[in-house]
mmCIF file of C-alpha atoms and ligand atoms in Angstrom:
data_model
loop_
_atom_site.group_PDB
_atom_site.id
_atom_site.type_symbol
_atom_site.label_atom_id
_atom_site.label_comp_id
_atom_site.label_asym_id
_atom_site.label_seq_id
_atom_site.Cartn_x
_atom_site.Cartn_y
_atom_site.Cartn_z
ATOM 1 C CA MET A 1 -5.928 -16.816 -22.251
ATOM 2 C CA PHE A 2 -5.285 -15.136 -18.943
ATOM 3 C CA HIS A 3 -6.903 -16.690 -15.911
ATOM 4 C CA ILE A 4 -8.613 -13.580 -14.679
ATOM 5 C CA ALA A 5 -12.073 -12.241 -14.052
ATOM 6 C CA ASP A 6 -13.520 -9.526 -16.211
ATOM 7 C CA PRO A 7 -14.342 -6.317 -14.285
ATOM 8 C CA LYS A 8 -17.947 -6.923 -15.354
ATOM 9 C CA ASP A 9 -17.899 -10.295 -13.543
ATOM 10 C CA ILE A 10 -17.098 -8.444 -10.326
ATOM 11 C CA ILE A 11 -19.910 -5.928 -10.825
ATOM 12 C CA ASP A 12 -22.324 -8.718 -11.748
ATOM 13 C CA GLY A 13 -21.555 -10.507 -8.476
ATOM 14 C CA LYS A 14 -19.934 -13.513 -10.138
ATOM 15 C CA ILE A 15 -16.792 -13.294 -8.018
ATOM 16 C CA THR A 16 -18.588 -14.682 -5.029
ATOM 17 C CA ASP A 17 -18.209 -17.673 -2.785
ATOM 18 C CA VAL A 18 -20.921 -20.060 -3.844
ATOM 19 C CA TYR A 19 -22.477 -20.201 -0.373
ATOM 20 C CA PHE A 20 -23.639 -16.601 -0.838
ATOM 21 C CA GLU A 21 -25.318 -17.554 -4.101
ATOM 22 C CA ARG A 22 -27.081 -20.423 -2.314
ATOM 23 C CA THR A 23 -28.001 -18.140 0.591
ATOM 24 C CA LEU A 24 -29.576 -15.693 -1.843
ATOM 25 C CA LYS A 25 -31.616 -18.489 -3.419
ATOM 26 C CA VAL A 26 -32.965 -19.596 -0.026
ATOM 27 C CA LEU A 27 -33.766 -16.038 1.093
ATOM 28 C CA LYS A 28 -35.577 -15.313 -2.160
ATOM 29 C CA ALA A 29 -37.566 -18.555 -2.030
ATOM 30 C CA LYS A 30 -38.722 -17.772 1.503
ATOM 31 C CA GLY A 31 -39.255 -14.041 0.947
ATOM 32 C CA ILE A 32 -36.781 -13.026 3.642
ATOM 33 C CA ASN A 33 -34.919 -9.775 2.957
ATOM 34 C CA PRO A 34 -34.284 -7.737 6.114
ATOM 35 C CA VAL A 35 -32.726 -4.292 6.178
ATOM 36 C CA VAL A 36 -29.373 -4.921 7.819
ATOM 37 C CA LYS A 37 -26.246 -3.062 8.709
ATOM 38 C CA ALA A 38 -22.948 -4.862 8.149
ATOM 39 C CA GLU A 39 -19.530 -3.639 9.207
ATOM 40 C CA PHE A 40 -15.990 -4.434 8.108
ATOM 41 C CA ILE A 41 -13.472 -4.892 10.905
ATOM 42 C CA ALA A 42 -10.154 -6.609 11.524
ATOM 43 C CA LYS A 43 -9.700 -8.104 14.993
ATOM 44 C CA ASN A 44 -5.928 -8.129 14.687
ATOM 45 C CA PHE A 45 -3.222 -7.437 12.131
ATOM 46 C CA PRO A 46 -0.475 -9.607 10.612
ATOM 47 C CA GLU A 47 3.073 -9.556 12.009
ATOM 48 C CA ASN A 48 1.823 -7.795 15.162
ATOM 49 C CA TRP A 49 1.354 -4.495 13.342
ATOM 50 C CA PRO A 50 -0.115 -2.132 15.947
ATOM 51 C CA TRP A 51 -2.053 -0.186 13.303
ATOM 52 C CA ALA A 52 -2.874 -0.501 9.628
ATOM 53 C CA LEU A 53 -3.643 1.822 6.735
ATOM 54 C CA PHE A 54 -7.090 1.624 5.161
ATOM 55 C CA ALA A 55 -6.870 1.265 1.368
ATOM 56 C CA GLY A 56 -8.857 -0.189 -1.498
ATOM 57 C CA PHE A 57 -11.709 2.193 -0.758
ATOM 58 C CA GLU A 58 -11.822 3.783 -4.209
ATOM 59 C CA GLU A 59 -12.313 0.402 -5.861
ATOM 60 C CA ALA A 60 -14.726 -0.837 -3.193
ATOM 61 C CA ILE A 61 -16.935 2.230 -3.510
ATOM 62 C CA TYR A 62 -16.784 1.928 -7.302
ATOM 63 C CA LEU A 63 -18.228 -1.563 -6.950
ATOM 64 C CA MET A 64 -20.774 -0.572 -4.297
ATOM 65 C CA ARG A 65 -22.100 2.384 -6.296
ATOM 66 C CA HIS A 66 -23.837 -0.208 -8.473
ATOM 67 C CA LEU A 67 -25.871 -1.421 -5.469
ATOM 68 C CA PRO A 68 -28.938 0.071 -3.741
ATOM 69 C CA ILE A 69 -27.160 0.607 -0.411
ATOM 70 C CA LYS A 70 -25.857 3.313 1.886
ATOM 71 C CA VAL A 71 -22.229 3.217 2.994
ATOM 72 C CA ARG A 72 -20.297 4.900 5.782
ATOM 73 C CA SER A 73 -16.536 4.580 5.597
ATOM 74 C CA MET A 74 -13.194 5.847 6.751
ATOM 75 C CA LYS A 75 -11.364 7.826 4.092
ATOM 76 C CA GLU A 76 -8.744 5.987 2.098
ATOM 77 C CA GLY A 77 -5.324 6.361 3.698
ATOM 78 C CA THR A 78 -6.695 6.555 7.246
ATOM 79 C CA VAL A 79 -4.760 4.807 9.997
ATOM 80 C CA PHE A 80 -6.991 2.411 11.927
ATOM 81 C CA TYR A 81 -6.714 -0.011 14.821
ATOM 82 C CA PRO A 82 -8.104 -3.490 15.573
ATOM 83 C CA PHE A 83 -11.885 -3.628 16.152
ATOM 84 C CA GLU A 84 -12.518 -0.232 14.555
ATOM 85 C CA PRO A 85 -15.107 -0.585 11.766
ATOM 86 C CA VAL A 86 -13.584 0.866 8.587
ATOM 87 C CA MET A 87 -16.820 0.592 6.568
ATOM 88 C CA GLU A 88 -20.481 -0.015 7.229
ATOM 89 C CA ILE A 89 -23.099 -0.990 4.655
ATOM 90 C CA GLU A 90 -26.830 -0.463 5.136
ATOM 91 C CA GLY A 91 -29.354 -2.080 2.835
ATOM 92 C CA ASN A 92 -31.588 -5.042 2.177
ATOM 93 C CA TYR A 93 -29.368 -8.060 2.644
ATOM 94 C CA GLN A 94 -30.349 -9.672 -0.672
ATOM 95 C CA ASP A 95 -29.053 -6.594 -2.506
ATOM 96 C CA PHE A 96 -25.441 -7.038 -1.419
ATOM 97 C CA CYS A 97 -25.251 -10.636 -0.218
ATOM 98 C CA VAL A 98 -23.150 -11.910 -3.140
ATOM 99 C CA TYR A 99 -20.686 -8.987 -3.043
ATOM 100 C CA GLU A 100 -19.039 -9.768 0.303
ATOM 101 C CA THR A 101 -16.215 -11.810 -1.282
ATOM 102 C CA ALA A 102 -15.290 -9.093 -3.777
ATOM 103 C CA ILE A 103 -15.554 -6.147 -1.381
ATOM 104 C CA LEU A 104 -13.353 -7.909 1.165
ATOM 105 C CA GLY A 105 -10.838 -8.828 -1.523
ATOM 106 C CA LEU A 106 -10.597 -5.209 -2.603
ATOM 107 C CA ILE A 107 -9.834 -3.825 0.843
ATOM 108 C CA CYS A 108 -7.884 -6.713 2.440
ATOM 109 C CA GLN A 109 -5.060 -6.813 -0.090
ATOM 110 C CA ALA A 110 -4.886 -3.066 -0.733
ATOM 111 C CA SER A 111 -4.706 -2.310 3.000
ATOM 112 C CA GLY A 112 -1.954 -4.902 3.476
ATOM 113 C CA VAL A 113 0.191 -3.454 0.683
ATOM 114 C CA ALA A 114 -0.404 0.141 1.783
ATOM 115 C CA THR A 115 0.394 -0.642 5.427
ATOM 116 C CA LYS A 116 3.644 -2.386 4.508
ATOM 117 C CA ALA A 117 4.652 0.575 2.339
ATOM 118 C CA THR A 118 3.960 2.998 5.199
ATOM 119 C CA ARG A 119 6.037 0.921 7.602
ATOM 120 C CA LEU A 120 8.972 0.783 5.178
ATOM 121 C CA LYS A 121 8.750 4.499 4.379
ATOM 122 C CA LYS A 122 8.714 5.324 8.073
ATOM 123 C CA LEU A 123 11.830 3.192 8.589
ATOM 124 C CA ALA A 124 13.539 4.749 5.548
ATOM 125 C CA GLY A 125 12.878 8.331 6.684
ATOM 126 C CA ASP A 126 13.890 10.841 4.002
ATOM 127 C CA ARG A 127 15.456 8.170 1.825
ATOM 128 C CA LEU A 128 13.760 7.322 -1.452
ATOM 129 C CA VAL A 129 11.593 4.188 -1.464
ATOM 130 C CA VAL A 130 10.503 2.858 -4.855
ATOM 131 C CA SER A 131 8.089 -0.025 -5.427
ATOM 132 C CA PHE A 132 9.931 -2.736 -7.384
ATOM 133 C CA GLY A 133 7.690 -5.729 -6.720
ATOM 134 C CA ALA A 134 5.210 -5.823 -9.615
ATOM 135 C CA ARG A 135 7.043 -8.840 -11.050
ATOM 136 C CA ARG A 136 6.152 -10.956 -8.039
ATOM 137 C CA MET A 137 2.409 -10.773 -8.642
ATOM 138 C CA HIS A 138 -0.024 -11.412 -11.484
ATOM 139 C CA PRO A 139 0.492 -8.519 -13.930
ATOM 140 C CA ILE A 140 -3.201 -7.658 -13.952
ATOM 141 C CA LEU A 141 -2.710 -6.532 -10.339
ATOM 142 C CA ALA A 142 0.393 -4.383 -10.903
ATOM 143 C CA PRO A 143 -1.386 -0.998 -11.055
ATOM 144 C CA MET A 144 -3.487 -1.828 -7.982
ATOM 145 C CA ILE A 145 -0.461 -2.979 -5.991
ATOM 146 C CA GLU A 146 1.704 -0.032 -6.957
ATOM 147 C CA ARG A 147 -1.045 2.522 -6.359
ATOM 148 C CA ASN A 148 -1.383 1.224 -2.810
ATOM 149 C CA ALA A 149 2.398 1.152 -2.360
ATOM 150 C CA TYR A 150 2.392 4.797 -3.450
ATOM 151 C CA ILE A 151 -0.436 5.992 -1.215
ATOM 152 C CA GLY A 152 1.253 4.134 1.642
ATOM 153 C CA GLY A 153 4.258 6.396 1.163
ATOM 154 C CA CYS A 154 6.466 4.982 -1.591
ATOM 155 C CA ASP A 155 8.099 7.796 -3.541
ATOM 156 C CA GLY A 156 7.680 6.097 -6.859
ATOM 157 C CA VAL A 157 6.517 3.075 -8.785
ATOM 158 C CA ALA A 158 8.359 1.065 -11.432
ATOM 159 C CA VAL A 159 5.649 -0.049 -13.834
ATOM 160 C CA VAL A 160 4.641 2.225 -16.722
ATOM 161 C CA LYS A 161 0.892 1.542 -16.373
ATOM 162 C CA SER A 162 1.025 2.111 -12.602
ATOM 163 C CA GLY A 163 2.613 5.496 -13.200
ATOM 164 C CA GLU A 164 -0.293 6.414 -15.490
ATOM 165 C CA LEU A 165 -2.811 5.412 -12.830
ATOM 166 C CA ILE A 166 -1.278 7.557 -10.093
ATOM 167 C CA GLY A 167 -0.221 10.424 -12.366
ATOM 168 C CA GLU A 168 3.533 10.145 -11.720
ATOM 169 C CA ASP A 169 6.445 9.257 -13.987
ATOM 170 C CA PRO A 170 7.565 5.697 -13.296
ATOM 171 C CA MET A 171 11.057 5.263 -11.816
ATOM 172 C CA GLY A 172 13.795 2.804 -12.706
ATOM 173 C CA THR A 173 17.524 2.338 -13.180
ATOM 174 C CA VAL A 174 19.018 -0.323 -15.494
ATOM 175 C CA PRO A 175 18.497 -4.092 -15.453
ATOM 176 C CA HIS A 176 21.296 -6.661 -15.390
ATOM 177 C CA ALA A 177 20.167 -7.650 -18.885
ATOM 178 C CA LEU A 178 21.389 -4.358 -20.379
ATOM 179 C CA ILE A 179 24.819 -4.843 -18.844
ATOM 180 C CA ILE A 180 25.006 -8.477 -19.946
ATOM 181 C CA CYS A 181 24.043 -7.534 -23.506
ATOM 182 C CA PHE A 182 26.979 -5.107 -23.591
ATOM 183 C CA GLY A 183 29.284 -7.474 -21.707
ATOM 184 C CA SER A 184 30.509 -4.537 -19.623
ATOM 185 C CA THR A 185 28.996 -2.333 -16.944
ATOM 186 C CA VAL A 186 30.944 0.708 -18.094
ATOM 187 C CA GLU A 187 30.052 0.257 -21.765
ATOM 188 C CA ALA A 188 26.368 -0.250 -20.899
ATOM 189 C CA MET A 189 26.291 2.889 -18.741
ATOM 190 C CA LYS A 190 28.111 4.927 -21.388
ATOM 191 C CA ALA A 191 25.509 3.825 -23.942
ATOM 192 C CA PHE A 192 22.670 4.641 -21.527
ATOM 193 C CA ASP A 193 24.186 8.071 -21.080
ATOM 194 C CA GLU A 194 24.512 8.608 -24.837
ATOM 195 C CA VAL A 195 21.046 7.429 -25.805
ATOM 196 C CA LEU A 196 18.690 8.562 -23.056
ATOM 197 C CA GLU A 197 17.587 12.096 -22.257
ATOM 198 C CA PRO A 198 19.353 13.847 -19.363
ATOM 199 C CA LYS A 199 16.123 13.836 -17.290
ATOM 200 C CA PHE A 200 16.679 10.127 -16.578
ATOM 201 C CA LYS A 201 19.184 9.962 -13.750
ATOM 202 C CA ARG A 202 22.298 7.942 -14.436
ATOM 203 C CA VAL A 203 22.159 5.146 -11.880
ATOM 204 C CA ALA A 204 24.652 2.351 -12.512
ATOM 205 C CA LEU A 205 23.950 -1.188 -11.425
ATOM 206 C CA ILE A 206 27.315 -2.377 -10.099
ATOM 207 C CA ASP A 207 26.944 -5.990 -9.004
ATOM 208 C CA THR A 208 26.788 -7.764 -12.380
ATOM 209 C CA PHE A 209 30.340 -8.957 -13.095
ATOM 210 C CA LEU A 210 32.945 -7.566 -10.749
ATOM 211 C CA ASP A 211 33.430 -6.693 -7.151
ATOM 212 C CA GLU A 212 31.209 -3.762 -6.145
ATOM 213 C CA LYS A 213 34.131 -1.619 -5.044
ATOM 214 C CA PHE A 214 35.959 -1.778 -8.375
ATOM 215 C CA GLU A 215 32.802 -1.493 -10.449
ATOM 216 C CA CYS A 216 31.748 1.626 -8.469
ATOM 217 C CA LEU A 217 35.059 3.234 -9.289
ATOM 218 C CA ASN A 218 34.928 2.152 -12.940
ATOM 219 C CA VAL A 219 31.549 3.802 -13.542
ATOM 220 C CA ALA A 220 32.451 6.864 -11.490
ATOM 221 C CA GLU A 221 35.561 7.383 -13.599
ATOM 222 C CA ALA A 222 33.656 6.796 -16.839
ATOM 223 C CA LEU A 223 30.667 9.060 -16.102
ATOM 224 C CA GLY A 224 32.152 11.551 -13.646
ATOM 225 C CA ASN A 225 29.664 14.156 -12.478
ATOM 226 C CA LYS A 226 26.933 12.654 -14.624
ATOM 227 C CA LEU A 227 26.804 9.559 -12.419
ATOM 228 C CA PHE A 228 23.929 10.184 -10.013
ATOM 229 C CA ALA A 229 24.006 6.927 -8.073
ATOM 230 C CA VAL A 230 25.098 3.337 -8.008
ATOM 231 C CA ARG A 231 22.642 0.545 -7.283
ATOM 232 C CA PHE A 232 23.684 -2.464 -5.236
ATOM 233 C CA ASP A 233 21.558 -5.484 -6.065
ATOM 234 C CA THR A 234 24.217 -7.869 -4.778
ATOM 235 C CA PRO A 235 23.005 -11.483 -4.929
ATOM 236 C CA ALA A 236 22.350 -13.162 -1.596
ATOM 237 C CA SER A 237 25.048 -15.774 -2.304
ATOM 238 C CA ARG A 238 27.688 -13.012 -2.452
ATOM 239 C CA ARG A 239 26.251 -10.597 0.024
ATOM 240 C CA GLY A 240 27.980 -11.481 3.278
ATOM 241 C CA ASP A 241 27.775 -8.318 5.337
ATOM 242 C CA PHE A 242 25.927 -5.990 2.952
ATOM 243 C CA ALA A 243 26.452 -2.915 5.125
ATOM 244 C CA LYS A 244 30.206 -3.545 5.169
ATOM 245 C CA ILE A 245 30.317 -3.758 1.356
ATOM 246 C CA LEU A 246 28.463 -0.429 1.144
ATOM 247 C CA ARG A 247 30.736 1.192 3.716
ATOM 248 C CA GLU A 248 33.851 0.138 1.844
ATOM 249 C CA CYS A 249 32.482 1.412 -1.477
ATOM 250 C CA ARG A 250 31.549 4.737 0.145
ATOM 251 C CA TRP A 251 35.063 5.091 1.471
ATOM 252 C CA GLU A 252 36.706 4.349 -1.861
ATOM 253 C CA LEU A 253 34.428 6.717 -3.803
ATOM 254 C CA ASP A 254 34.853 9.506 -1.256
ATOM 255 C CA MET A 255 38.630 9.077 -1.308
ATOM 256 C CA ARG A 256 38.580 9.839 -5.020
ATOM 257 C CA GLY A 257 36.232 12.811 -4.880
ATOM 258 C CA TYR A 258 32.996 11.037 -5.844
ATOM 259 C CA ARG A 259 31.015 12.119 -2.785
ATOM 260 C CA HIS A 260 28.080 13.142 -4.995
ATOM 261 C CA VAL A 261 27.413 9.535 -6.000
ATOM 262 C CA GLN A 262 24.380 8.256 -4.115
ATOM 263 C CA PHE A 263 23.788 4.666 -3.022
ATOM 264 C CA PHE A 264 20.647 2.723 -3.890
ATOM 265 C CA ALA A 265 20.003 -0.721 -2.467
ATOM 266 C CA SER A 266 17.655 -3.370 -3.817
ATOM 267 C CA GLY A 267 17.140 -7.111 -3.769
ATOM 268 C CA GLY A 268 15.023 -8.728 -1.063
ATOM 269 C CA ILE A 269 15.068 -5.665 1.229
ATOM 270 C CA LYS A 270 13.009 -6.249 4.384
ATOM 271 C CA GLU A 271 11.945 -4.046 7.287
ATOM 272 C CA GLU A 272 14.739 -5.325 9.520
ATOM 273 C CA ASP A 273 17.421 -4.357 6.952
ATOM 274 C CA LEU A 274 16.634 -0.642 6.953
ATOM 275 C CA PRO A 275 18.035 0.399 10.343
ATOM 276 C CA LEU A 276 21.353 -1.271 9.399
ATOM 277 C CA LEU A 277 21.545 0.137 5.883
ATOM 278 C CA ASN A 278 20.095 3.616 6.436
ATOM 279 C CA PRO A 279 23.404 5.279 7.401
ATOM 280 C CA LEU A 280 24.842 4.219 4.033
ATOM 281 C CA VAL A 281 21.894 4.258 1.659
ATOM 282 C CA ASP A 282 20.098 7.133 -0.109
ATOM 283 C CA GLY A 283 17.337 5.114 -1.719
ATOM 284 C CA TYR A 284 15.723 1.693 -1.776
ATOM 285 C CA GLY A 285 14.023 -0.376 -4.430
ATOM 286 C CA ILE A 286 11.710 -2.677 -2.491
ATOM 287 C CA GLY A 287 9.892 -5.509 -4.196
ATOM 288 C CA THR A 288 8.503 -8.628 -2.589
ATOM 289 C CA SER A 289 8.168 -7.114 0.889
ATOM 290 C CA ILE A 290 5.587 -4.697 -0.492
ATOM 291 C CA SER A 291 3.878 -6.534 -3.341
ATOM 292 C CA ASN A 292 3.592 -9.736 -1.312
ATOM 293 C CA ALA A 293 2.617 -7.929 1.894
ATOM 294 C CA ARG A 294 0.380 -9.865 4.255
ATOM 295 C CA VAL A 295 -3.268 -8.973 3.803
ATOM 296 C CA VAL A 296 -5.375 -7.337 6.484
ATOM 297 C CA ASP A 297 -7.948 -9.969 7.463
ATOM 298 C CA PHE A 298 -11.104 -7.890 7.426
ATOM 299 C CA ALA A 299 -14.387 -9.667 8.034
ATOM 300 C CA MET A 300 -17.845 -8.429 7.102
ATOM 301 C CA ASP A 301 -20.416 -9.002 9.814
ATOM 302 C CA ILE A 302 -24.057 -8.114 10.204
ATOM 303 C CA ILE A 303 -24.393 -6.003 13.348
ATOM 304 C CA ALA A 304 -28.011 -4.760 13.110
ATOM 305 C CA VAL A 305 -31.234 -6.181 11.680
ATOM 306 C CA GLU A 306 -34.289 -3.982 11.042
ATOM 307 C CA GLY A 307 -32.770 -1.250 13.195
ATOM 308 C CA LYS A 308 -32.011 -3.507 16.183
ATOM 309 C CA PRO A 309 -28.485 -4.431 17.338
ATOM 310 C CA PHE A 310 -27.889 -8.073 16.421
ATOM 311 C CA ALA A 311 -24.570 -9.855 15.841
ATOM 312 C CA LYS A 312 -22.933 -13.255 16.009
ATOM 313 C CA ARG A 313 -20.829 -14.448 18.944
ATOM 314 C CA GLY A 314 -17.535 -12.616 19.248
ATOM 315 C CA LYS A 315 -18.725 -9.440 17.525
ATOM 316 C CA TRP A 316 -20.037 -6.234 19.110
ATOM 317 C CA SER A 317 -23.578 -5.605 17.885
ATOM 318 C CA GLY A 318 -24.994 -2.289 16.757
ATOM 319 C CA SER A 319 -23.969 0.500 14.408
ATOM 320 C CA LYS A 320 -20.932 2.405 15.669
ATOM 321 C CA ARG A 321 -19.057 5.648 15.398
ATOM 322 C CA VAL A 322 -15.276 5.784 15.342
ATOM 323 C CA LEU A 323 -13.970 8.943 16.997
ATOM 324 C CA ARG A 324 -10.569 10.572 16.828
ATOM 325 C CA CYS A 325 -9.293 13.572 18.727
ATOM 326 C CA PRO A 326 -7.847 16.039 16.198
ATOM 327 C CA LYS A 327 -5.520 17.404 18.877
ATOM 328 C CA CYS A 328 -4.033 14.397 20.695
ATOM 329 C CA ASN A 329 -5.100 11.591 18.353
ATOM 330 C CA GLN A 330 -6.887 9.629 21.107
ATOM 331 C CA ARG A 331 -9.601 7.375 19.723
ATOM 332 C CA ASP A 332 -12.855 5.797 20.807
ATOM 333 C CA ILE A 333 -15.607 3.554 19.461
ATOM 334 C CA VAL A 334 -19.120 4.560 20.583
ATOM 335 C CA PRO A 335 -22.704 3.647 19.597
ATOM 336 C CA ASN A 336 -24.042 5.455 16.542
ATOM 337 C CA ASP A 337 -25.869 8.225 18.397
ATOM 338 C CA ASN A 338 -25.969 12.015 18.082
ATOM 339 C CA VAL A 339 -24.035 12.783 21.255
ATOM 340 C CA THR A 340 -21.035 15.135 21.111
ATOM 341 C CA TYR A 341 -18.087 13.411 22.750
ATOM 342 C CA THR A 342 -15.166 15.253 24.268
ATOM 343 C CA CYS A 343 -11.645 13.901 24.585
ATOM 344 C CA SER A 344 -9.840 13.819 27.947
ATOM 345 C CA CYS A 345 -7.690 16.644 26.544
ATOM 346 C CA SER A 346 -10.979 18.669 26.291
ATOM 347 C CA GLU A 347 -11.007 18.786 22.475
ATOM 348 C CA VAL A 348 -14.210 17.630 20.747
ATOM 349 C CA PHE A 349 -13.830 14.244 19.038
ATOM 350 C CA GLU A 350 -14.321 14.070 15.259
ATOM 351 C CA ASP A 351 -16.025 11.220 13.402
ATOM 352 C CA ILE A 352 -13.786 9.306 11.018
ATOM 353 C CA LEU A 353 -16.460 6.866 9.832
ATOM 354 C CA ILE A 354 -18.466 9.157 7.580
ATOM 355 C CA PRO A 355 -21.296 8.776 5.019
ATOM 356 C CA VAL A 356 -19.716 8.207 1.598
ATOM 357 C CA LEU A 357 -22.356 6.621 -0.622
ATOM 358 C CA ASP A 358 -26.140 6.820 -0.890
ATOM 359 C CA TYR A 359 -27.785 4.598 -3.502
ATOM 360 C CA GLY A 360 -25.127 5.122 -6.153
ATOM 361 C CA GLN A 361 -24.426 8.732 -5.296
ATOM 362 C CA TYR A 362 -21.001 9.661 -3.930
ATOM 363 C CA LEU A 363 -21.217 11.870 -0.846
ATOM 364 C CA ILE A 364 -17.498 12.628 -0.794
ATOM 365 C CA GLU A 365 -14.950 13.614 -3.382
ATOM 366 C CA ILE A 366 -12.625 10.890 -4.644
ATOM 367 C CA GLU A 367 -9.127 12.136 -3.857
ATOM 368 C CA PRO A 368 -6.143 11.637 -6.177
ATOM 369 C CA ALA A 369 -3.464 9.180 -5.054
ATOM 370 C CA SER A 370 -0.951 11.995 -4.499
ATOM 371 C CA LYS A 371 -3.274 13.648 -1.968
ATOM 372 C CA LEU A 372 -3.821 10.389 -0.096
ATOM 373 C CA ARG A 373 -0.071 9.818 0.035
ATOM 374 C CA GLU A 374 0.518 13.340 1.295
ATOM 375 C CA ARG A 375 -1.942 12.740 4.146
ATOM 376 C CA VAL A 376 -0.197 9.506 5.088
ATOM 377 C CA LEU A 377 3.224 11.162 5.113
ATOM 378 C CA ASN A 378 1.913 14.053 7.226
ATOM 379 C CA ASN A 379 0.845 11.578 9.890
ATOM 380 C CA ILE A 380 3.744 9.161 9.679
ATOM 381 C CA ASN A 381 5.677 10.722 12.549
ATOM 382 C CA ARG A 382 2.823 10.032 14.957
ATOM 383 C CA LEU A 383 3.003 6.319 14.319
ATOM 384 C CA THR A 384 5.126 3.778 16.135
ATOM 385 C CA LEU A 385 6.040 0.481 14.523
HETATM 386 ZN ZN1 LIG B 1 -7.455 14.755 22.771
#
């Protein structure tokens, strides 16, 4: 059997830290059940990220629609900063007490993956970035991870089921196994070309047996104009100066008229590699960096009880608004009042923490992943890493 929870376990509140279950028992025994407001914030981000991308909302709201609560939230795919509440729940505490663990789990990991994808896409610029990291995580999570990689800005995902979830064809080249089964890179690529429909781009993996330079030329000669790209997955033990290997291969291909052949790089690609490789690379397959991205450490904290501001040490009490200037992007956190706030640039601030759920009823439309991704990419130039 697989060691996983059933989705029903999550909805039934069984994926909970036991102290919440015990808390609920005590509250029930004593008849204590205040109306509270609780917010989700991160005080800082991993790896000194200056901002993060809010994700996991669609799953979190799917869980919370089963509860008698009201929720305000940022939209999925919104950039946020430390101390900005991304969600706020209002309800009787007993009604959502045991769901804190699951709600946090849904947004912490998704936001980490999405943020890492956005950072890598920003570094890659117009170059293709494809999520290759499903194999590093429990397979039950693959669609979740790749959806968040995609909304963060990845151009494609590798896993078939993930493609179905986001409504895009999955992307992939050839594995080393195909080439090993044929015993020859050229023979494997010729067979790929014979068997598979033309819509699948011919991308040859050229690090299996021989030196990259000679293998590049071998496949270019064998496939000619049909060769779309070569993928360098050079093992770390042979990599040396990866950029130099790519530069040499580019030179040799260009010398022989194969300028159309693009370069894809994969294999342990990290943020710091992109500035060095970008001048030589047309696309990246990025695995572990994305699928094993650090999580955003959100916490859920009660900030109001029976309408009165009330919070633990180290947290700002009271319900809040998060404001953003649509013109200059300046931001502010203010008490949850009805005042109209104006930015120093004289534009009126807009609220980005908005009502999304009211006792099971959605107050906003759930947007498809492609629309969320588009919004992220439209804003990517404003961000600094
Ligand atoms: Zn402004």
